[in-house]
PDB file of C-alpha atoms in Angstrom:
ATOM      1  CA  MET A   1       0.000   0.000   0.000  1.00 46.00           C
ATOM      2  CA  GLU A   2       2.765   2.413   0.906  1.00 45.00           C
ATOM      3  CA  SER A   3       4.581   1.805  -2.371  1.00 47.00           C
ATOM      4  CA  GLU A   4       1.367   2.413  -4.306  1.00 46.00           C
ATOM      5  CA  ASN A   5       0.779   5.654  -2.438  1.00 47.00           C
ATOM      6  CA  GLN A   6       4.311   6.777  -3.094  1.00 48.00           C
ATOM      7  CA  LEU A   7       3.943   5.995  -6.799  1.00 42.00           C
ATOM      8  CA  SER A   8       0.681   7.901  -6.997  1.00 46.00           C
ATOM      9  CA  GLU A   9       2.218  10.906  -5.248  1.00 45.00           C
ATOM     10  CA  LYS A  10       5.298  10.899  -7.492  1.00 47.00           C
ATOM     11  CA  GLN A  11       3.691  11.886 -10.744  1.00 47.00           C
ATOM     12  CA  SER A  12       5.739  12.618 -13.816  1.00 47.00           C
ATOM     13  CA  PRO A  13       6.390  16.297 -14.686  1.00 43.00           C
ATOM     14  CA  GLU A  14       4.416  15.881 -17.916  1.00 46.00           C
ATOM     15  CA  LYS A  15       1.344  14.674 -16.020  1.00 45.00           C
ATOM     16  CA  GLN A  16       1.604  17.448 -13.449  1.00 44.00           C
ATOM     17  CA  SER A  17       1.956  20.097 -16.144  1.00 45.00           C
ATOM     18  CA  SER A  18      -1.029  18.702 -18.054  1.00 45.00           C
ATOM     19  CA  GLU A  19      -3.145  18.791 -14.899  1.00 42.00           C
ATOM     20  CA  THR A  20      -2.048  22.344 -14.259  1.00 45.00           C
ATOM     21  CA  GLN A  21      -3.065  23.298 -17.794  1.00 47.00           C
ATOM     22  CA  LYS A  22      -6.475  21.665 -17.284  1.00 46.00           C
ATOM     23  CA  ASP A  23      -6.961  23.551 -14.037  1.00 47.00           C
ATOM     24  CA  LYS A  24      -6.083  26.834 -15.711  1.00 49.00           C
ATOM     25  CA  THR A  25      -8.203  26.359 -18.821  1.00 57.00           C
ATOM     26  CA  PRO A  26     -11.458  27.701 -17.289  1.00 88.00           C
ATOM     27  CA  VAL A  27      -9.533  30.646 -15.848  1.00 90.00           C
ATOM     28  CA  LEU A  28      -8.047  31.427 -19.252  1.00 90.00           C
ATOM     29  CA  LEU A  29     -11.518  31.356 -20.799  1.00 92.00           C
ATOM     30  CA  GLN A  30     -12.785  33.712 -18.110  1.00 92.00           C
ATOM     31  CA  ILE A  31      -9.851  36.040 -18.712  1.00 93.00           C
ATOM     32  CA  PHE A  32     -10.518  35.984 -22.463  1.00 93.00           C
ATOM     33  CA  PHE A  33     -14.236  36.808 -22.202  1.00 93.00           C
ATOM     34  CA  VAL A  34     -13.766  39.495 -19.534  1.00 92.00           C
ATOM     35  CA  PHE A  35     -11.061  41.421 -21.380  1.00 92.00           C
ATOM     36  CA  PHE A  36     -12.695  40.876 -24.772  1.00 92.00           C
ATOM     37  CA  LYS A  37     -15.797  42.518 -23.295  1.00 90.00           C
ATOM     38  CA  LEU A  38     -13.722  45.366 -21.846  1.00 89.00           C
ATOM     39  CA  GLY A  39     -11.930  45.844 -25.154  1.00 87.00           C
ATOM     40  CA  SER A  40     -15.291  46.177 -26.916  1.00 85.00           C
ATOM     41  CA  ILE A  41     -16.309  49.130 -24.710  1.00 80.00           C
ATOM     42  CA  MET A  42     -12.853  50.638 -24.193  1.00 76.00           C
ATOM     43  CA  PHE A  43     -13.660  54.259 -25.055  1.00 73.00           C
ATOM     44  CA  GLY A  44     -11.044  56.696 -23.803  1.00 69.00           C
ATOM     45  CA  GLY A  45      -8.707  53.997 -22.493  1.00 68.00           C
ATOM     46  CA  GLY A  46      -6.394  54.557 -19.555  1.00 71.00           C
ATOM     47  CA  LEU A  47      -8.051  56.296 -16.620  1.00 74.00           C
ATOM     48  CA  ALA A  48     -11.417  56.297 -18.384  1.00 77.00           C
ATOM     49  CA  MET A  49     -11.439  52.501 -18.035  1.00 81.00           C
ATOM     50  CA  LEU A  50     -10.948  52.577 -14.253  1.00 83.00           C
ATOM     51  CA  PRO A  51     -14.687  52.445 -13.368  1.00 84.00           C
ATOM     52  CA  LEU A  52     -15.230  49.562 -15.822  1.00 85.00           C
ATOM     53  CA  LEU A  53     -12.225  47.645 -14.479  1.00 88.00           C
ATOM     54  CA  GLU A  54     -13.383  48.158 -10.893  1.00 87.00           C
ATOM     55  CA  ARG A  55     -16.833  46.806 -11.691  1.00 89.00           C
ATOM     56  CA  GLU A  56     -15.661  43.802 -13.717  1.00 89.00           C
ATOM     57  CA  LEU A  57     -12.519  42.820 -11.792  1.00 90.00           C
ATOM     58  CA  ILE A  58     -13.238  43.880  -8.193  1.00 90.00           C
ATOM     59  CA  VAL A  59     -16.996  44.016  -7.646  1.00 90.00           C
ATOM     60  CA  LYS A  60     -18.095  41.126  -9.866  1.00 90.00           C
ATOM     61  CA  ARG A  61     -15.132  38.726  -9.711  1.00 89.00           C
ATOM     62  CA  ASN A  62     -12.871  39.787  -6.844  1.00 90.00           C
ATOM     63  CA  TRP A  63      -9.788  39.240  -9.005  1.00 91.00           C
ATOM     64  CA  THR A  64      -7.913  42.130  -7.409  1.00 91.00           C
ATOM     65  CA  THR A  65      -8.305  44.921  -4.848  1.00 90.00           C
ATOM     66  CA  HIS A  66      -8.638  48.687  -5.189  1.00 87.00           C
ATOM     67  CA  GLU A  67      -5.121  49.158  -3.836  1.00 86.00           C
ATOM     68  CA  GLU A  68      -3.612  46.653  -6.266  1.00 89.00           C
ATOM     69  CA  LEU A  69      -5.486  48.194  -9.190  1.00 89.00           C
ATOM     70  CA  LEU A  70      -4.127  51.628  -8.325  1.00 86.00           C
ATOM     71  CA  ASP A  71      -0.636  50.145  -8.080  1.00 87.00           C
ATOM     72  CA  TYR A  72      -1.076  48.590 -11.532  1.00 88.00           C
ATOM     73  CA  TYR A  73      -2.143  51.983 -12.879  1.00 85.00           C
ATOM     74  CA  ALA A  74       0.854  53.701 -11.283  1.00 82.00           C
ATOM     75  CA  ILE A  75       3.292  51.168 -12.751  1.00 84.00           C
ATOM     76  CA  SER A  76       1.561  51.276 -16.159  1.00 83.00           C
ATOM     77  CA  GLN A  77       1.829  55.070 -16.269  1.00 77.00           C
ATOM     78  CA  SER A  78       5.540  54.835 -15.485  1.00 74.00           C
ATOM     79  CA  THR A  79       6.311  52.253 -18.182  1.00 77.00           C
ATOM     80  CA  PRO A  80       6.019  52.363 -21.999  1.00 78.00           C
ATOM     81  CA  GLY A  81       2.801  51.201 -23.615  1.00 77.00           C
ATOM     82  CA  ILE A  82      -0.936  51.717 -23.303  1.00 82.00           C
ATOM     83  CA  ILE A  83      -2.143  51.911 -19.700  1.00 83.00           C
ATOM     84  CA  ALA A  84      -5.187  49.689 -20.221  1.00 85.00           C
ATOM     85  CA  VAL A  85      -3.115  47.013 -21.970  1.00 89.00           C
ATOM     86  CA  ASN A  86      -0.454  47.059 -19.254  1.00 90.00           C
ATOM     87  CA  VAL A  87      -3.099  46.700 -16.544  1.00 90.00           C
ATOM     88  CA  ALA A  88      -4.682  43.779 -18.421  1.00 91.00           C
ATOM     89  CA  THR A  89      -1.268  42.124 -18.614  1.00 92.00           C
ATOM     90  CA  PHE A  90      -0.781  42.504 -14.847  1.00 93.00           C
ATOM     91  CA  ILE A  91      -4.211  41.057 -14.040  1.00 93.00           C
ATOM     92  CA  GLY A  92      -3.781  38.189 -16.474  1.00 93.00           C
ATOM     93  CA  TYR A  93      -0.392  37.300 -15.009  1.00 94.00           C
ATOM     94  CA  LYS A  94      -1.796  37.381 -11.503  1.00 92.00           C
ATOM     95  CA  LYS A  95      -4.569  34.942 -12.448  1.00 91.00           C
ATOM     96  CA  ALA A  96      -2.675  32.486 -14.697  1.00 90.00           C
ATOM     97  CA  LYS A  97       0.969  33.553 -14.999  1.00 91.00           C
ATOM     98  CA  PHE A  98       2.403  33.984 -18.523  1.00 93.00           C
ATOM     99  CA  LEU A  99      -0.531  32.413 -20.384  1.00 93.00           C
ATOM    100  CA  GLY A 100      -2.980  34.579 -18.474  1.00 93.00           C
ATOM    101  CA  ALA A 101      -0.998  37.720 -19.305  1.00 94.00           C
ATOM    102  CA  LEU A 102      -0.867  36.747 -22.983  1.00 94.00           C
ATOM    103  CA  VAL A 103      -4.590  35.941 -23.212  1.00 94.00           C
ATOM    104  CA  ALA A 104      -5.626  39.109 -21.352  1.00 93.00           C
ATOM    105  CA  THR A 105      -3.475  41.330 -23.559  1.00 93.00           C
ATOM    106  CA  LEU A 106      -4.566  39.810 -26.871  1.00 94.00           C
ATOM    107  CA  SER A 107      -8.269  39.583 -25.983  1.00 93.00           C
ATOM    108  CA  LEU A 108      -8.297  43.250 -24.938  1.00 92.00           C
ATOM    109  CA  LEU A 109      -6.799  44.302 -28.281  1.00 91.00           C
ATOM    110  CA  ILE A 110      -8.893  42.194 -30.686  1.00 91.00           C
ATOM    111  CA  THR A 111     -11.922  44.476 -30.983  1.00 86.00           C
ATOM    112  CA  PRO A 112     -10.052  47.834 -30.985  1.00 87.00           C
ATOM    113  CA  VAL A 113      -7.641  46.640 -33.690  1.00 88.00           C
ATOM    114  CA  ILE A 114     -10.521  45.501 -35.914  1.00 88.00           C
ATOM    115  CA  LEU A 115     -12.508  48.709 -35.392  1.00 84.00           C
ATOM    116  CA  ILE A 116      -9.518  51.012 -35.905  1.00 83.00           C
ATOM    117  CA  THR A 117      -8.608  49.158 -39.101  1.00 86.00           C
ATOM    118  CA  LEU A 118     -12.137  49.544 -40.484  1.00 82.00           C
ATOM    119  CA  ILE A 119     -12.320  53.202 -39.502  1.00 78.00           C
ATOM    120  CA  ALA A 120      -8.913  53.879 -41.081  1.00 78.00           C
ATOM    121  CA  LEU A 121     -10.199  52.468 -44.374  1.00 79.00           C
ATOM    122  CA  PHE A 122     -13.216  54.796 -44.440  1.00 74.00           C
ATOM    123  CA  ILE A 123     -12.038  57.766 -42.336  1.00 70.00           C
ATOM    124  CA  SER A 124     -12.292  60.193 -45.253  1.00 67.00           C
ATOM    125  CA  ASN A 125     -15.982  59.336 -45.674  1.00 69.00           C
ATOM    126  CA  PHE A 126     -16.679  59.491 -41.919  1.00 68.00           C
ATOM    127  CA  GLU A 127     -15.434  63.066 -41.592  1.00 66.00           C
ATOM    128  CA  SER A 128     -18.211  64.418 -43.802  1.00 73.00           C
ATOM    129  CA  ILE A 129     -21.087  62.547 -42.107  1.00 76.00           C
ATOM    130  CA  ALA A 130     -22.953  64.768 -39.649  1.00 79.00           C
ATOM    131  CA  TRP A 131     -24.325  62.036 -37.373  1.00 78.00           C
ATOM    132  CA  VAL A 132     -20.844  60.502 -37.020  1.00 76.00           C
ATOM    133  CA  GLN A 133     -19.474  63.851 -35.830  1.00 80.00           C
ATOM    134  CA  LYS A 134     -22.338  64.148 -33.309  1.00 83.00           C
ATOM    135  CA  ALA A 135     -21.670  60.603 -32.091  1.00 81.00           C
ATOM    136  CA  LEU A 136     -17.978  61.339 -31.583  1.00 79.00           C
ATOM    137  CA  ARG A 137     -18.826  64.455 -29.586  1.00 84.00           C
ATOM    138  CA  GLY A 138     -21.121  62.395 -27.386  1.00 86.00           C
ATOM    139  CA  ILE A 139     -18.380  59.818 -26.856  1.00 81.00           C
ATOM    140  CA  ASN A 140     -15.929  62.586 -25.918  1.00 84.00           C
ATOM    141  CA  ILE A 141     -18.367  63.898 -23.301  1.00 87.00           C
ATOM    142  CA  SER A 142     -18.856  60.447 -21.782  1.00 84.00           C
ATOM    143  CA  VAL A 143     -15.086  59.886 -21.715  1.00 81.00           C
ATOM    144  CA  ALA A 144     -14.628  63.240 -19.949  1.00 84.00           C
ATOM    145  CA  ALA A 145     -17.201  62.169 -17.349  1.00 85.00           C
ATOM    146  CA  LEU A 146     -15.422  58.826 -16.818  1.00 81.00           C
ATOM    147  CA  LEU A 147     -12.078  60.591 -16.453  1.00 82.00           C
ATOM    148  CA  THR A 148     -13.524  63.004 -13.880  1.00 86.00           C
ATOM    149  CA  TYR A 149     -14.973  60.107 -11.900  1.00 83.00           C
ATOM    150  CA  SER A 150     -11.676  58.211 -12.028  1.00 81.00           C
ATOM    151  CA  VAL A 151      -9.597  61.200 -10.943  1.00 84.00           C
ATOM    152  CA  ILE A 152     -11.893  61.952  -7.990  1.00 87.00           C
ATOM    153  CA  LYS A 153     -12.035  58.333  -6.839  1.00 82.00           C
ATOM    154  CA  MET A 154      -8.288  57.821  -7.241  1.00 82.00           C
ATOM    155  CA  GLY A 155      -7.625  61.074  -5.408  1.00 85.00           C
ATOM    156  CA  LYS A 156      -9.698  59.944  -2.424  1.00 85.00           C
ATOM    157  CA  LYS A 157      -7.651  56.751  -2.161  1.00 82.00           C
ATOM    158  CA  VAL A 158      -4.211  58.288  -2.726  1.00 84.00           C
ATOM    159  CA  LEU A 159      -4.291  61.767  -1.191  1.00 87.00           C
ATOM    160  CA  LYS A 160      -4.366  60.773   2.469  1.00 85.00           C
ATOM    161  CA  SER A 161      -1.588  62.937   3.931  1.00 86.00           C
ATOM    162  CA  PHE A 162      -0.328  66.502   3.786  1.00 89.00           C
ATOM    163  CA  TYR A 163       2.750  65.460   1.806  1.00 85.00           C
ATOM    164  CA  SER A 164       0.744  63.575  -0.829  1.00 88.00           C
ATOM    165  CA  VAL A 165      -1.594  66.552  -1.301  1.00 90.00           C
ATOM    166  CA  ALA A 166       1.366  68.944  -1.538  1.00 91.00           C
ATOM    167  CA  LEU A 167       3.087  66.705  -4.088  1.00 90.00           C
ATOM    168  CA  TYR A 168      -0.150  66.457  -6.075  1.00 90.00           C
ATOM    169  CA  PHE A 169      -0.570  70.231  -6.364  1.00 92.00           C
ATOM    170  CA  ALA A 170       3.134  70.723  -7.104  1.00 92.00           C
ATOM    171  CA  SER A 171       2.992  68.162  -9.915  1.00 91.00           C
ATOM    172  CA  PHE A 172      -0.207  69.650 -11.326  1.00 91.00           C
ATOM    173  CA  THR A 173       1.256  73.161 -11.236  1.00 94.00           C
ATOM    174  CA  ALA A 174       4.451  72.037 -12.964  1.00 93.00           C
ATOM    175  CA  VAL A 175       2.579  70.239 -15.746  1.00 91.00           C
ATOM    176  CA  TYR A 176      -0.320  72.661 -16.295  1.00 92.00           C
ATOM    177  CA  PHE A 177       1.264  76.074 -15.780  1.00 94.00           C
ATOM    178  CA  PHE A 178       4.959  75.509 -16.522  1.00 92.00           C
ATOM    179  CA  LYS A 179       4.485  72.815 -19.221  1.00 91.00           C
ATOM    180  CA  VAL A 180       7.024  70.474 -17.628  1.00 92.00           C
ATOM    181  CA  ASN A 181       7.314  67.105 -19.376  1.00 91.00           C
ATOM    182  CA  PRO A 182       5.150  64.566 -17.465  1.00 86.00           C
ATOM    183  CA  LEU A 183       7.984  62.031 -17.805  1.00 83.00           C
ATOM    184  CA  PHE A 184      10.216  64.187 -15.604  1.00 90.00           C
ATOM    185  CA  ILE A 185       7.430  64.595 -13.059  1.00 89.00           C
ATOM    186  CA  THR A 186       6.921  60.837 -12.944  1.00 84.00           C
ATOM    187  CA  LEU A 187      10.644  60.126 -12.543  1.00 87.00           C
ATOM    188  CA  PHE A 188      10.934  62.753  -9.819  1.00 91.00           C
ATOM    189  CA  CYS A 189       7.999  61.267  -7.907  1.00 88.00           C
ATOM    190  CA  ILE A 190       9.478  57.770  -8.233  1.00 86.00           C
ATOM    191  CA  VAL A 191      12.821  58.914  -6.800  1.00 90.00           C
ATOM    192  CA  LEU A 192      11.087  60.876  -4.052  1.00 90.00           C
ATOM    193  CA  GLY A 193       8.924  57.889  -3.125  1.00 86.00           C
ATOM    194  CA  VAL A 194      11.969  55.595  -2.901  1.00 89.00           C
ATOM    195  CA  LEU A 195      13.831  58.118  -0.740  1.00 91.00           C
ATOM    196  CA  CYS A 196      10.836  58.492   1.581  1.00 86.00           C
ATOM    197  CA  PHE A 197      10.621  54.721   1.898  1.00 85.00           C
ATOM    198  CA  PHE A 198      14.288  54.360   2.879  1.00 89.00           C
ATOM    199  CA  ILE A 199      14.114  57.282   5.308  1.00 88.00           C
ATOM    200  CA  SER A 200      10.976  55.966   7.002  1.00 85.00           C
ATOM    201  CA  SER A 201      12.457  52.451   7.145  1.00 87.00           C
ATOM    202  CA  ARG A 202      15.634  53.789   8.707  1.00 87.00           C
ATOM    203  CA  ASN A 203      13.717  55.811  11.292  1.00 84.00           C
ATOM    204  CA  LEU A 204      11.539  52.811  12.099  1.00 85.00           C
ATOM    205  CA  LYS A 205      14.602  50.610  12.538  1.00 84.00           C
ATOM    206  CA  LYS A 206      16.184  53.122  14.896  1.00 82.00           C
ATOM    207  CA  GLN A 207      12.967  53.376  16.885  1.00 85.00           C
ATOM    208  CA  ASN A 208      12.730  49.589  17.206  1.00 83.00           C
ATOM    209  CA  GLU A 209      16.349  49.377  18.377  1.00 80.00           C
ATOM    210  CA  GLN A 210      15.737  52.120  20.909  1.00 81.00           C
ATOM    211  CA  ASN A 211      12.608  50.401  22.221  1.00 80.00           C
ATOM    212  CA  LYS A 212      14.535  47.135  22.472  1.00 78.00           C
ATOM    213  CA  LYS A 213      17.305  48.791  24.524  1.00 75.00           C
ATOM    214  CA  GLU A 214      14.765  50.422  26.834  1.00 74.00           C
ATOM    215  CA  SER A 215      12.989  47.128  27.393  1.00 77.00           C
ATOM    216  CA  GLU A 216      16.315  45.442  28.300  1.00 68.00           C
TER     217      GLU A 216
END
């Protein structure tokens, strides 16, 4: 009996990998349908997609948290590429590693690529159609509303201290009034955040050592 149990526990790598693939197949299908749906209604992209991502990924499926989603957005804004695509890649990798990231990225892009290709073929005809121009204006208004909602909601979650509020207004002033390149603002904030982390960690370490000496 023991030998049989040991044999059953020691499965070959091929069998284990095949079982892992079977376990992940439903997850990959879920990832495909979710991000294909998001790609079909991805007007505005980036921050405009935040309410849709929150509803589909957090409220409905609990695939991530608000804090993680904001972290994904922060990283995506600091790296090359489209924000929405980068976020999809992060979520897909979290759910099913490399295959999940690949499926999420491709499924998000299928519909936009097809639509943009069709529009590019007939863009000269679209420009002269009145109802198309009205529709685009309506889409722009809805995107502006989604962006406003996303900025307010993100601000409530991020701006929790005096220093974060001060940094927010300083960054906004530099970009809006002085036309500073947003890349420099992002790099500066990254460096400042790392420095603050090391300083706070150092102070915390000193405080713990001091408390330990006092207790002895």
